[in-house]
């Protein structure tokens, strides 16, 4: 997906939200976990905004991966969404 195509970005974020909803509400679902990686802040906000919020769900954890000098580090934010704005 091109990060410049806002129509596709919106459609894919809606599909991701449907997957998240299925994982959380359907015990018979074959999908048990979703790991979503993105560099696009707008897509992150669209995909992580669930039920009127993006913070506080005990089943959701947020991480930020950073790479410096060929070393990747992961910072855990637990249930607090570290991305507060797409601006």
PDB file of N, CA and C in Angstrom, residues 7-40:
ATOM      1  N   UNK A   7      -7.251   7.073   0.101  1.00  0.00           N
ATOM      2  CA  UNK A   7      -8.426   6.206  -0.033  1.00  0.00           C
ATOM      3  C   UNK A   7      -8.105   4.776   0.378  1.00  0.00           C
ATOM      4  N   UNK A   8      -6.991   4.259  -0.116  1.00  0.00           N
ATOM      5  CA  UNK A   8      -6.585   2.901   0.240  1.00  0.00           C
ATOM      6  C   UNK A   8      -6.242   2.834   1.721  1.00  0.00           C
ATOM      7  N   UNK A   9      -5.590   3.850   2.228  1.00  0.00           N
ATOM      8  CA  UNK A   9      -5.235   3.901   3.645  1.00  0.00           C
ATOM      9  C   UNK A   9      -6.485   3.794   4.514  1.00  0.00           C
ATOM     10  N   UNK A  10      -7.531   4.515   4.164  1.00  0.00           N
ATOM     11  CA  UNK A  10      -8.774   4.481   4.928  1.00  0.00           C
ATOM     12  C   UNK A  10      -9.425   3.098   4.846  1.00  0.00           C
ATOM     13  N   UNK A  11      -9.447   2.503   3.662  1.00  0.00           N
ATOM     14  CA  UNK A  11     -10.053   1.178   3.487  1.00  0.00           C
ATOM     15  C   UNK A  11      -9.293   0.127   4.289  1.00  0.00           C
ATOM     16  N   UNK A  12      -7.968   0.150   4.210  1.00  0.00           N
ATOM     17  CA  UNK A  12      -7.165  -0.825   4.946  1.00  0.00           C
ATOM     18  C   UNK A  12      -7.328  -0.627   6.451  1.00  0.00           C
ATOM     19  N   UNK A  13      -7.394   0.612   6.922  1.00  0.00           N
ATOM     20  CA  UNK A  13      -7.584   0.834   8.359  1.00  0.00           C
ATOM     21  C   UNK A  13      -8.946   0.311   8.806  1.00  0.00           C
ATOM     22  N   UNK A  14      -9.966   0.415   7.966  1.00  0.00           N
ATOM     23  CA  UNK A  14     -11.285  -0.142   8.296  1.00  0.00           C
ATOM     24  C   UNK A  14     -11.217  -1.666   8.379  1.00  0.00           C
ATOM     25  N   UNK A  15     -10.473  -2.296   7.469  1.00  0.00           N
ATOM     26  CA  UNK A  15     -10.301  -3.748   7.518  1.00  0.00           C
ATOM     27  C   UNK A  15      -9.550  -4.173   8.779  1.00  0.00           C
ATOM     28  N   UNK A  16      -8.531  -3.407   9.151  1.00  0.00           N
ATOM     29  CA  UNK A  16      -7.776  -3.700  10.373  1.00  0.00           C
ATOM     30  C   UNK A  16      -8.688  -3.577  11.591  1.00  0.00           C
ATOM     31  N   UNK A  17      -9.513  -2.542  11.639  1.00  0.00           N
ATOM     32  CA  UNK A  17     -10.464  -2.383  12.749  1.00  0.00           C
ATOM     33  C   UNK A  17     -11.413  -3.574  12.833  1.00  0.00           C
ATOM     34  N   UNK A  18     -11.867  -4.061  11.681  1.00  0.00           N
ATOM     35  CA  UNK A  18     -12.738  -5.242  11.677  1.00  0.00           C
ATOM     36  C   UNK A  18     -12.015  -6.459  12.244  1.00  0.00           C
ATOM     37  N   UNK A  19     -10.740  -6.636  11.883  1.00  0.00           N
ATOM     38  CA  UNK A  19      -9.955  -7.744  12.437  1.00  0.00           C
ATOM     39  C   UNK A  19      -9.801  -7.606  13.946  1.00  0.00           C
ATOM     40  N   UNK A  20      -9.517  -6.404  14.413  1.00  0.00           N
ATOM     41  CA  UNK A  20      -9.366  -6.162  15.852  1.00  0.00           C
ATOM     42  C   UNK A  20     -10.669  -6.481  16.570  1.00  0.00           C
ATOM     43  N   UNK A  21     -11.770  -6.025  16.017  1.00  0.00           N
ATOM     44  CA  UNK A  21     -13.089  -6.288  16.610  1.00  0.00           C
ATOM     45  C   UNK A  21     -13.350  -7.795  16.672  1.00  0.00           C
ATOM     46  N   UNK A  22     -13.019  -8.503  15.600  1.00  0.00           N
ATOM     47  CA  UNK A  22     -13.207  -9.958  15.568  1.00  0.00           C
ATOM     48  C   UNK A  22     -12.372 -10.644  16.640  1.00  0.00           C
ATOM     49  N   UNK A  23     -11.118 -10.254  16.765  1.00  0.00           N
ATOM     50  CA  UNK A  23     -10.229 -10.851  17.762  1.00  0.00           C
ATOM     51  C   UNK A  23     -10.785 -10.641  19.166  1.00  0.00           C
ATOM     52  N   UNK A  24     -11.303  -9.445  19.432  1.00  0.00           N
ATOM     53  CA  UNK A  24     -11.776  -9.108  20.776  1.00  0.00           C
ATOM     54  C   UNK A  24     -13.137  -9.705  21.115  1.00  0.00           C
ATOM     55  N   UNK A  25     -13.979  -9.958  20.112  1.00  0.00           N
ATOM     56  CA  UNK A  25     -15.359 -10.349  20.420  1.00  0.00           C
ATOM     57  C   UNK A  25     -15.735 -11.770  20.019  1.00  0.00           C
ATOM     58  N   UNK A  26     -14.971 -12.410  19.145  1.00  0.00           N
ATOM     59  CA  UNK A  26     -15.349 -13.734  18.653  1.00  0.00           C
ATOM     60  C   UNK A  26     -14.402 -14.801  19.190  1.00  0.00           C
ATOM     61  N   UNK A  27     -14.825 -15.537  20.222  1.00  0.00           N
ATOM     62  CA  UNK A  27     -13.946 -16.569  20.787  1.00  0.00           C
ATOM     63  C   UNK A  27     -13.655 -17.712  19.808  1.00  0.00           C
ATOM     64  N   UNK A  28     -14.465 -17.841  18.765  1.00  0.00           N
ATOM     65  CA  UNK A  28     -14.268 -18.894  17.765  1.00  0.00           C
ATOM     66  C   UNK A  28     -13.341 -18.464  16.627  1.00  0.00           C
ATOM     67  N   UNK A  29     -12.909 -17.212  16.642  1.00  0.00           N
ATOM     68  CA  UNK A  29     -12.057 -16.706  15.571  1.00  0.00           C
ATOM     69  C   UNK A  29     -10.733 -17.464  15.534  1.00  0.00           C
ATOM     70  N   UNK A  30     -10.266 -17.744  14.333  1.00  0.00           N
ATOM     71  CA  UNK A  30      -8.961 -18.397  14.190  1.00  0.00           C
ATOM     72  C   UNK A  30      -7.818 -17.403  14.403  1.00  0.00           C
ATOM     73  N   UNK A  31      -8.138 -16.117  14.403  1.00  0.00           N
ATOM     74  CA  UNK A  31      -7.134 -15.073  14.632  1.00  0.00           C
ATOM     75  C   UNK A  31      -7.117 -14.756  16.122  1.00  0.00           C
ATOM     76  N   UNK A  32      -5.980 -14.891  16.750  1.00  0.00           N
ATOM     77  CA  UNK A  32      -5.865 -14.660  18.193  1.00  0.00           C
ATOM     78  C   UNK A  32      -5.051 -13.419  18.534  1.00  0.00           C
ATOM     79  N   UNK A  33      -4.239 -12.955  17.593  1.00  0.00           N
ATOM     80  CA  UNK A  33      -3.362 -11.827  17.872  1.00  0.00           C
ATOM     81  C   UNK A  33      -3.088 -11.073  16.573  1.00  0.00           C
ATOM     82  N   UNK A  34      -2.953  -9.761  16.696  1.00  0.00           N
ATOM     83  CA  UNK A  34      -2.620  -8.924  15.541  1.00  0.00           C
ATOM     84  C   UNK A  34      -1.422  -8.063  15.913  1.00  0.00           C
ATOM     85  N   UNK A  35      -0.402  -8.123  15.098  1.00  0.00           N
ATOM     86  CA  UNK A  35       0.760  -7.254  15.264  1.00  0.00           C
ATOM     87  C   UNK A  35       0.772  -6.330  14.059  1.00  0.00           C
ATOM     88  N   UNK A  36       0.631  -5.053  14.317  1.00  0.00           N
ATOM     89  CA  UNK A  36       0.529  -4.059  13.253  1.00  0.00           C
ATOM     90  C   UNK A  36       1.740  -3.139  13.323  1.00  0.00           C
ATOM     91  N   UNK A  37       2.502  -3.099  12.252  1.00  0.00           N
ATOM     92  CA  UNK A  37       3.671  -2.228  12.163  1.00  0.00           C
ATOM     93  C   UNK A  37       3.403  -1.181  11.093  1.00  0.00           C
ATOM     94  N   UNK A  38       3.665   0.076  11.404  1.00  0.00           N
ATOM     95  CA  UNK A  38       3.483   1.133  10.416  1.00  0.00           C
ATOM     96  C   UNK A  38       4.432   2.288  10.700  1.00  0.00           C
ATOM     97  N   UNK A  39       4.786   3.004   9.654  1.00  0.00           N
ATOM     98  CA  UNK A  39       5.558   4.242   9.800  1.00  0.00           C
ATOM     99  C   UNK A  39       4.649   5.446   9.606  1.00  0.00           C
ATOM    100  N   UNK A  40       3.387   5.197   9.277  1.00  0.00           N
ATOM    101  CA  UNK A  40       2.457   6.264   8.939  1.00  0.00           C
ATOM    102  C   UNK A  40       1.601   6.623  10.151  1.00  0.00           C
TER     103      UNK A  40
END
